Short mmCIF file of N, CA and C and ligand atoms in Angstrom, two decimals:
data_model
loop_
_atom_site.label_atom_id
_atom_site.label_comp_id
_atom_site.label_asym_id
_atom_site.label_seq_id
_atom_site.Cartn_x
_atom_site.Cartn_y
_atom_site.Cartn_z
N UNK A 1 245.67 -106.91 49.34
CA UNK A 1 244.99 -105.94 48.50
C UNK A 1 245.61 -105.83 47.12
N UNK A 2 244.78 -105.77 46.10
CA UNK A 2 245.30 -105.66 44.74
C UNK A 2 245.21 -104.21 44.26
N UNK A 3 246.26 -103.74 43.62
CA UNK A 3 246.25 -102.40 43.02
C UNK A 3 246.79 -102.54 41.60
N UNK A 4 246.72 -101.45 40.86
CA UNK A 4 247.29 -101.48 39.51
C UNK A 4 248.78 -101.82 39.57
N UNK A 5 249.44 -101.41 40.65
CA UNK A 5 250.87 -101.67 40.76
C UNK A 5 251.16 -103.14 41.12
N UNK A 6 250.31 -103.78 41.91
CA UNK A 6 250.52 -105.21 42.19
C UNK A 6 250.33 -106.01 40.89
N UNK A 7 249.39 -105.55 40.06
CA UNK A 7 249.17 -106.23 38.77
C UNK A 7 250.38 -106.04 37.86
N UNK A 8 250.96 -104.85 37.90
CA UNK A 8 252.17 -104.61 37.09
C UNK A 8 253.31 -105.49 37.61
N UNK A 9 253.45 -105.56 38.92
CA UNK A 9 254.53 -106.37 39.51
C UNK A 9 254.41 -107.84 39.10
N UNK A 10 253.16 -108.33 39.07
CA UNK A 10 252.93 -109.74 38.68
C UNK A 10 253.00 -109.95 37.17
N UNK A 11 253.11 -108.85 36.41
CA UNK A 11 253.20 -108.98 34.95
C UNK A 11 251.85 -109.07 34.27
N UNK A 12 250.77 -108.80 35.03
CA UNK A 12 249.43 -108.88 34.44
C UNK A 12 249.11 -107.64 33.60
N UNK A 13 249.81 -106.55 33.89
CA UNK A 13 249.67 -105.31 33.11
C UNK A 13 251.08 -104.97 32.63
N UNK A 14 251.21 -104.61 31.34
CA UNK A 14 252.55 -104.32 30.83
C UNK A 14 253.12 -103.03 31.42
N UNK A 15 254.43 -103.00 31.50
CA UNK A 15 255.11 -101.80 31.99
C UNK A 15 256.53 -101.81 31.45
N UNK A 16 257.18 -100.66 31.56
CA UNK A 16 258.62 -100.60 31.28
C UNK A 16 259.31 -100.60 32.63
N UNK A 17 259.87 -101.77 32.99
CA UNK A 17 260.47 -101.94 34.32
C UNK A 17 261.94 -101.53 34.28
N UNK A 18 262.34 -100.76 35.28
CA UNK A 18 263.71 -100.25 35.33
C UNK A 18 264.53 -100.93 36.42
N UNK A 19 263.83 -101.53 37.38
CA UNK A 19 264.52 -102.12 38.53
C UNK A 19 263.54 -103.03 39.26
N UNK A 20 264.09 -104.06 39.89
CA UNK A 20 263.26 -104.97 40.69
C UNK A 20 264.14 -105.56 41.78
N UNK A 21 263.69 -105.56 43.02
CA UNK A 21 264.43 -106.26 44.08
C UNK A 21 263.44 -106.79 45.11
N UNK A 22 263.94 -107.22 46.26
CA UNK A 22 263.06 -107.89 47.23
C UNK A 22 262.10 -106.92 47.93
N UNK A 23 262.37 -105.62 47.85
CA UNK A 23 261.51 -104.66 48.56
C UNK A 23 260.69 -103.76 47.64
N UNK A 24 261.22 -103.48 46.46
CA UNK A 24 260.50 -102.55 45.60
C UNK A 24 260.89 -102.71 44.13
N UNK A 25 260.19 -101.99 43.27
CA UNK A 25 260.50 -102.00 41.85
C UNK A 25 260.28 -100.60 41.27
N UNK A 26 260.83 -100.41 40.08
CA UNK A 26 260.72 -99.09 39.44
C UNK A 26 260.21 -99.27 38.01
N UNK A 27 259.30 -98.37 37.61
CA UNK A 27 258.77 -98.38 36.24
C UNK A 27 258.72 -96.94 35.72
N UNK A 28 258.61 -96.81 34.40
CA UNK A 28 258.33 -95.50 33.83
C UNK A 28 256.85 -95.17 34.04
N UNK A 29 256.58 -93.93 34.44
CA UNK A 29 255.20 -93.48 34.57
C UNK A 29 254.58 -93.37 33.18
N UNK A 30 253.35 -93.89 33.05
CA UNK A 30 252.71 -93.96 31.73
C UNK A 30 252.29 -92.57 31.22
N UNK A 31 252.08 -91.63 32.14
CA UNK A 31 251.73 -90.24 31.78
C UNK A 31 252.74 -89.30 32.43
N UNK A 32 253.93 -89.22 31.86
CA UNK A 32 255.00 -88.49 32.55
C UNK A 32 254.84 -86.98 32.53
N UNK A 33 255.27 -86.34 33.60
CA UNK A 33 255.38 -84.88 33.62
C UNK A 33 256.42 -84.47 32.58
N UNK A 34 257.54 -85.16 32.57
CA UNK A 34 258.54 -85.09 31.51
C UNK A 34 258.93 -86.53 31.17
N UNK A 35 259.37 -86.78 29.95
CA UNK A 35 259.76 -88.14 29.58
C UNK A 35 260.93 -88.60 30.44
N UNK A 36 260.84 -89.83 30.94
CA UNK A 36 261.83 -90.35 31.88
C UNK A 36 261.31 -90.36 33.31
N UNK A 37 260.18 -89.68 33.57
CA UNK A 37 259.51 -89.68 34.88
C UNK A 37 259.29 -91.12 35.31
N UNK A 38 259.81 -91.48 36.48
CA UNK A 38 259.70 -92.87 36.92
C UNK A 38 259.07 -92.95 38.30
N UNK A 39 258.61 -94.15 38.61
CA UNK A 39 257.97 -94.41 39.90
C UNK A 39 258.74 -95.51 40.62
N UNK A 40 259.07 -95.25 41.88
CA UNK A 40 259.65 -96.29 42.75
C UNK A 40 258.51 -96.78 43.63
N UNK A 41 258.22 -98.06 43.55
CA UNK A 41 256.99 -98.61 44.13
C UNK A 41 257.34 -99.76 45.06
N UNK A 42 256.72 -99.79 46.23
CA UNK A 42 256.96 -100.90 47.17
C UNK A 42 256.32 -102.18 46.61
N UNK A 43 256.97 -103.31 46.84
CA UNK A 43 256.38 -104.58 46.38
C UNK A 43 255.08 -104.87 47.14
N UNK A 44 255.12 -104.64 48.45
CA UNK A 44 253.90 -104.81 49.25
C UNK A 44 253.02 -103.58 49.04
N UNK A 45 251.71 -103.77 48.93
CA UNK A 45 250.84 -102.62 48.66
C UNK A 45 250.51 -101.78 49.91
N UNK A 46 251.56 -101.25 50.59
CA UNK A 46 251.30 -100.33 51.70
C UNK A 46 250.53 -99.14 51.12
N UNK A 47 249.39 -98.76 51.71
CA UNK A 47 248.61 -97.70 51.07
C UNK A 47 249.22 -96.31 51.19
N UNK A 48 250.03 -96.08 52.24
CA UNK A 48 250.54 -94.71 52.43
C UNK A 48 251.83 -94.71 53.23
N UNK A 49 252.32 -93.51 53.51
CA UNK A 49 253.60 -93.34 54.20
C UNK A 49 253.61 -94.01 55.59
N UNK A 50 252.56 -93.79 56.36
CA UNK A 50 252.55 -94.29 57.74
C UNK A 50 252.57 -95.82 57.80
N UNK A 51 252.04 -96.46 56.79
CA UNK A 51 251.99 -97.93 56.82
C UNK A 51 253.24 -98.56 56.21
N UNK A 52 254.12 -97.75 55.68
CA UNK A 52 255.32 -98.29 55.02
C UNK A 52 256.46 -98.41 56.03
N UNK A 53 257.02 -99.60 56.23
CA UNK A 53 258.08 -99.77 57.22
C UNK A 53 259.31 -98.90 56.92
N UNK A 54 259.99 -98.50 58.00
CA UNK A 54 261.13 -97.58 57.85
C UNK A 54 262.22 -98.14 56.93
N UNK A 55 262.49 -99.45 57.03
CA UNK A 55 263.58 -99.99 56.20
C UNK A 55 263.22 -99.95 54.71
N UNK A 56 261.93 -100.06 54.41
CA UNK A 56 261.49 -99.96 53.01
C UNK A 56 261.61 -98.51 52.54
N UNK A 57 261.23 -97.58 53.40
CA UNK A 57 261.36 -96.15 53.06
C UNK A 57 262.81 -95.80 52.80
N UNK A 58 263.69 -96.28 53.67
CA UNK A 58 265.12 -95.99 53.51
C UNK A 58 265.62 -96.53 52.18
N UNK A 59 265.16 -97.72 51.85
CA UNK A 59 265.56 -98.36 50.58
C UNK A 59 265.07 -97.53 49.39
N UNK A 60 263.83 -97.06 49.46
CA UNK A 60 263.28 -96.25 48.37
C UNK A 60 264.10 -94.97 48.16
N UNK A 61 264.51 -94.36 49.24
CA UNK A 61 265.29 -93.12 49.12
C UNK A 61 266.68 -93.41 48.52
N UNK A 62 267.26 -94.54 48.93
CA UNK A 62 268.56 -94.91 48.33
C UNK A 62 268.40 -95.11 46.82
N UNK A 63 267.31 -95.77 46.42
CA UNK A 63 267.07 -96.00 44.99
C UNK A 63 266.75 -94.69 44.26
N UNK A 64 266.10 -93.78 44.95
CA UNK A 64 265.80 -92.47 44.34
C UNK A 64 267.11 -91.76 44.00
N UNK A 65 268.10 -91.94 44.86
CA UNK A 65 269.41 -91.31 44.59
C UNK A 65 270.04 -91.93 43.33
N UNK A 66 269.93 -93.24 43.20
CA UNK A 66 270.45 -93.91 41.98
C UNK A 66 269.68 -93.46 40.74
N UNK A 67 268.36 -93.39 40.88
CA UNK A 67 267.52 -92.98 39.74
C UNK A 67 267.85 -91.55 39.33
N UNK A 68 268.04 -90.69 40.31
CA UNK A 68 268.42 -89.29 40.03
C UNK A 68 269.73 -89.24 39.24
N UNK A 69 270.69 -90.06 39.63
CA UNK A 69 272.00 -90.08 38.93
C UNK A 69 271.82 -90.56 37.50
N UNK A 70 270.99 -91.60 37.34
CA UNK A 70 270.72 -92.16 36.00
C UNK A 70 270.07 -91.12 35.09
N UNK A 71 269.08 -90.41 35.61
CA UNK A 71 268.38 -89.39 34.82
C UNK A 71 269.32 -88.26 34.42
N UNK A 72 270.19 -87.85 35.35
CA UNK A 72 271.14 -86.78 35.04
C UNK A 72 272.16 -87.25 33.99
N UNK A 73 272.62 -88.53 34.16
CA UNK A 73 273.66 -89.04 33.27
C UNK A 73 273.13 -89.27 31.84
N UNK A 74 271.95 -89.90 31.75
CA UNK A 74 271.47 -90.33 30.43
C UNK A 74 270.54 -89.34 29.75
N UNK A 75 269.76 -88.59 30.52
CA UNK A 75 268.85 -87.62 29.91
C UNK A 75 269.37 -86.20 30.05
N UNK A 76 270.47 -86.05 30.79
CA UNK A 76 271.09 -84.74 31.00
C UNK A 76 270.10 -83.73 31.58
N UNK A 77 269.25 -84.20 32.50
CA UNK A 77 268.35 -83.24 33.15
C UNK A 77 269.17 -82.36 34.10
N UNK A 78 268.61 -81.18 34.40
CA UNK A 78 269.30 -80.24 35.28
C UNK A 78 268.96 -80.46 36.75
N UNK A 79 267.81 -81.10 36.99
CA UNK A 79 267.31 -81.25 38.35
C UNK A 79 266.26 -82.36 38.36
N UNK A 80 265.82 -82.74 39.54
CA UNK A 80 264.70 -83.69 39.64
C UNK A 80 263.75 -83.23 40.74
N UNK A 81 262.49 -83.58 40.61
CA UNK A 81 261.54 -83.47 41.71
C UNK A 81 261.29 -84.87 42.25
N UNK A 82 261.40 -85.02 43.56
CA UNK A 82 260.99 -86.27 44.23
C UNK A 82 259.64 -85.96 44.88
N UNK A 83 258.62 -86.67 44.48
CA UNK A 83 257.26 -86.34 44.93
C UNK A 83 256.58 -87.57 45.50
N UNK A 84 255.97 -87.39 46.67
CA UNK A 84 255.09 -88.43 47.23
C UNK A 84 253.73 -87.80 47.45
N UNK A 85 252.71 -88.30 46.77
CA UNK A 85 251.34 -87.92 47.07
C UNK A 85 250.86 -88.89 48.14
N UNK A 86 250.58 -88.37 49.32
CA UNK A 86 250.34 -89.22 50.49
C UNK A 86 248.91 -89.03 50.97
N UNK A 87 247.98 -89.81 50.40
CA UNK A 87 246.56 -89.67 50.74
C UNK A 87 245.81 -89.05 49.58
N UNK A 88 244.55 -89.46 49.44
CA UNK A 88 243.76 -89.06 48.27
C UNK A 88 243.69 -87.54 48.08
N UNK A 89 243.55 -86.81 49.23
CA UNK A 89 243.38 -85.36 49.14
C UNK A 89 244.64 -84.64 48.68
N UNK A 90 245.76 -85.36 48.72
CA UNK A 90 247.02 -84.77 48.25
C UNK A 90 247.20 -85.01 46.75
N UNK A 91 246.28 -85.78 46.17
CA UNK A 91 246.40 -86.09 44.75
C UNK A 91 246.83 -87.52 44.48
N UNK A 92 246.90 -88.34 45.53
CA UNK A 92 247.31 -89.74 45.34
C UNK A 92 246.19 -90.50 44.62
N UNK A 93 246.51 -90.99 43.44
CA UNK A 93 245.51 -91.72 42.64
C UNK A 93 245.56 -93.22 42.92
N UNK A 94 246.76 -93.73 43.17
CA UNK A 94 246.92 -95.17 43.40
C UNK A 94 247.30 -95.38 44.87
N UNK A 95 246.41 -96.02 45.65
CA UNK A 95 246.68 -96.19 47.08
C UNK A 95 247.66 -97.33 47.35
N UNK A 96 248.85 -97.16 46.83
CA UNK A 96 249.93 -98.15 46.96
C UNK A 96 251.19 -97.30 46.94
N UNK A 97 251.92 -97.29 48.05
CA UNK A 97 252.96 -96.29 48.27
C UNK A 97 254.00 -96.26 47.15
N UNK A 98 254.29 -95.07 46.67
CA UNK A 98 255.28 -94.90 45.61
C UNK A 98 255.86 -93.50 45.63
N UNK A 99 257.03 -93.41 45.07
CA UNK A 99 257.78 -92.14 45.01
C UNK A 99 258.00 -91.79 43.54
N UNK A 100 257.59 -90.59 43.16
CA UNK A 100 257.84 -90.13 41.79
C UNK A 100 259.24 -89.52 41.71
N UNK A 101 259.98 -89.84 40.68
CA UNK A 101 261.25 -89.15 40.40
C UNK A 101 261.09 -88.54 39.00
N UNK A 102 261.08 -87.22 38.97
CA UNK A 102 260.71 -86.49 37.74
C UNK A 102 261.91 -85.67 37.26
N UNK A 103 262.38 -85.96 36.04
CA UNK A 103 263.49 -85.16 35.53
C UNK A 103 263.01 -83.76 35.16
N UNK A 104 263.85 -82.76 35.42
CA UNK A 104 263.50 -81.37 35.12
C UNK A 104 264.62 -80.68 34.36
N UNK A 105 264.24 -79.86 33.44
CA UNK A 105 265.19 -79.09 32.65
C UNK A 105 264.93 -77.61 32.84
N UNK A 106 265.97 -76.83 32.80
CA UNK A 106 265.84 -75.38 32.86
C UNK A 106 264.85 -74.94 31.76
N UNK A 107 263.85 -74.17 32.16
CA UNK A 107 262.90 -73.64 31.17
C UNK A 107 261.91 -74.66 30.65
N UNK A 108 261.71 -75.78 31.37
CA UNK A 108 260.75 -76.78 30.84
C UNK A 108 259.28 -76.39 31.07
N UNK A 109 259.09 -75.33 31.84
CA UNK A 109 257.74 -74.77 32.06
C UNK A 109 256.74 -75.78 32.62
N UNK A 110 257.22 -76.72 33.41
CA UNK A 110 256.31 -77.65 34.09
C UNK A 110 256.02 -77.06 35.47
N UNK A 111 254.82 -76.56 35.62
CA UNK A 111 254.52 -75.89 36.89
C UNK A 111 253.92 -76.89 37.87
N UNK A 112 254.78 -77.54 38.64
CA UNK A 112 254.24 -78.51 39.59
C UNK A 112 254.34 -77.99 41.03
N UNK A 113 254.65 -76.70 41.17
CA UNK A 113 254.69 -76.12 42.53
C UNK A 113 253.29 -75.63 42.90
N UNK A 114 252.81 -75.98 44.12
CA UNK A 114 251.49 -75.48 44.53
C UNK A 114 251.54 -73.99 44.84
N UNK A 115 250.34 -73.34 44.85
CA UNK A 115 250.29 -71.93 45.26
C UNK A 115 250.58 -71.87 46.75
N UNK A 116 251.08 -70.73 47.23
CA UNK A 116 251.53 -70.64 48.62
C UNK A 116 250.70 -69.65 49.43
N UNK A 117 250.73 -69.82 50.76
CA UNK A 117 250.00 -68.95 51.69
C UNK A 117 250.99 -68.10 52.48
N UNK A 118 250.46 -67.12 53.22
CA UNK A 118 251.32 -66.38 54.15
C UNK A 118 250.71 -66.50 55.55
N UNK A 119 251.55 -66.47 56.60
CA UNK A 119 251.08 -66.50 57.99
C UNK A 119 250.70 -65.09 58.43
N UNK A 120 249.70 -64.99 59.31
CA UNK A 120 249.42 -63.71 59.96
C UNK A 120 250.38 -63.58 61.15
N UNK A 121 250.39 -62.40 61.79
CA UNK A 121 251.31 -62.13 62.91
C UNK A 121 251.20 -63.19 64.00
N UNK A 122 252.29 -63.76 64.40
CA UNK A 122 252.32 -64.72 65.50
C UNK A 122 251.89 -66.13 65.13
N UNK A 123 251.26 -66.27 63.99
CA UNK A 123 250.69 -67.58 63.61
C UNK A 123 251.78 -68.62 63.36
N UNK A 124 252.88 -68.17 62.80
CA UNK A 124 253.95 -69.11 62.46
C UNK A 124 254.53 -69.73 63.73
N UNK A 125 254.71 -68.90 64.77
CA UNK A 125 255.23 -69.41 66.06
C UNK A 125 254.25 -70.41 66.67
N UNK A 126 252.95 -70.12 66.56
CA UNK A 126 251.91 -71.04 67.07
C UNK A 126 251.99 -72.41 66.39
N UNK A 127 252.07 -72.38 65.09
CA UNK A 127 252.19 -73.63 64.34
C UNK A 127 253.46 -74.36 64.75
N UNK A 128 254.52 -73.59 64.92
CA UNK A 128 255.80 -74.17 65.33
C UNK A 128 255.68 -74.93 66.64
N UNK A 129 254.95 -74.32 67.62
CA UNK A 129 254.78 -74.97 68.93
C UNK A 129 254.03 -76.30 68.79
N UNK A 130 253.01 -76.30 67.96
CA UNK A 130 252.18 -77.52 67.82
C UNK A 130 252.90 -78.64 67.06
N UNK A 131 253.82 -78.24 66.21
CA UNK A 131 254.35 -79.23 65.26
C UNK A 131 255.75 -79.71 65.58
N UNK A 132 256.28 -79.29 66.77
CA UNK A 132 257.61 -79.78 67.14
C UNK A 132 257.60 -81.31 67.24
N UNK A 133 258.67 -81.94 66.83
CA UNK A 133 258.78 -83.39 67.01
C UNK A 133 260.21 -83.78 67.26
P1 AMP B 201 249.76 -90.79 42.25
O1 AMP B 201 248.82 -89.74 41.77
O2 AMP B 201 250.87 -90.23 43.11
O3 AMP B 201 249.03 -91.95 42.93
O4 AMP B 201 250.48 -91.35 40.98
C1 AMP B 201 250.07 -92.48 40.28
C2 AMP B 201 250.85 -92.47 38.99
O5 AMP B 201 250.74 -93.76 38.40
C3 AMP B 201 250.38 -91.46 37.96
O6 AMP B 201 251.42 -90.53 37.66
C4 AMP B 201 250.02 -92.31 36.75
O7 AMP B 201 250.38 -91.73 35.51
C5 AMP B 201 250.80 -93.59 37.02
N1 AMP B 201 250.23 -94.78 36.41
C6 AMP B 201 248.95 -95.20 36.47
N2 AMP B 201 248.81 -96.35 35.79
C7 AMP B 201 250.02 -96.66 35.29
C8 AMP B 201 250.52 -97.73 34.47
N3 AMP B 201 249.72 -98.72 34.04
N4 AMP B 201 251.83 -97.72 34.17
C9 AMP B 201 252.64 -96.74 34.58
N5 AMP B 201 252.23 -95.71 35.35
C10 AMP B 201 250.94 -95.66 35.69
#
């Protein structure tokens, strides 16, 4: 399957590449939440979390830790958001598994937190029973 990210990996679409290895690559997001926002992308176009092998996921998280250190060291961000949009309804635009690493600064006023709900009486325990793993 071809995606915009497979085209970037092959060099058919320009990008600012930050990393490349046998399992994944990293680029700057073209429309960043904050400048320095990067994407860690699997080389294989796994469409979502469930289709991505565990060893590739583990590798992506290790690289996210390196990317986080780089952003803190060079851009002096105060924090980062690690975001995975997993499925179209979650906001995933490109069906090719990737992890966003977004630098954040105190007072940057980037509101990327969703609105929240509250449980009714007993509902939280019910959900807990169904979702144990
Ligand atoms: P998502 O909504 O999680 O699928 O995120 C896809 C991301 O890819 C978005 O943040 C886009 O800004 C980014 N994106 C799309 N096309 C490009 C491109 N050509 N180069 C870099 N980033 C891109």
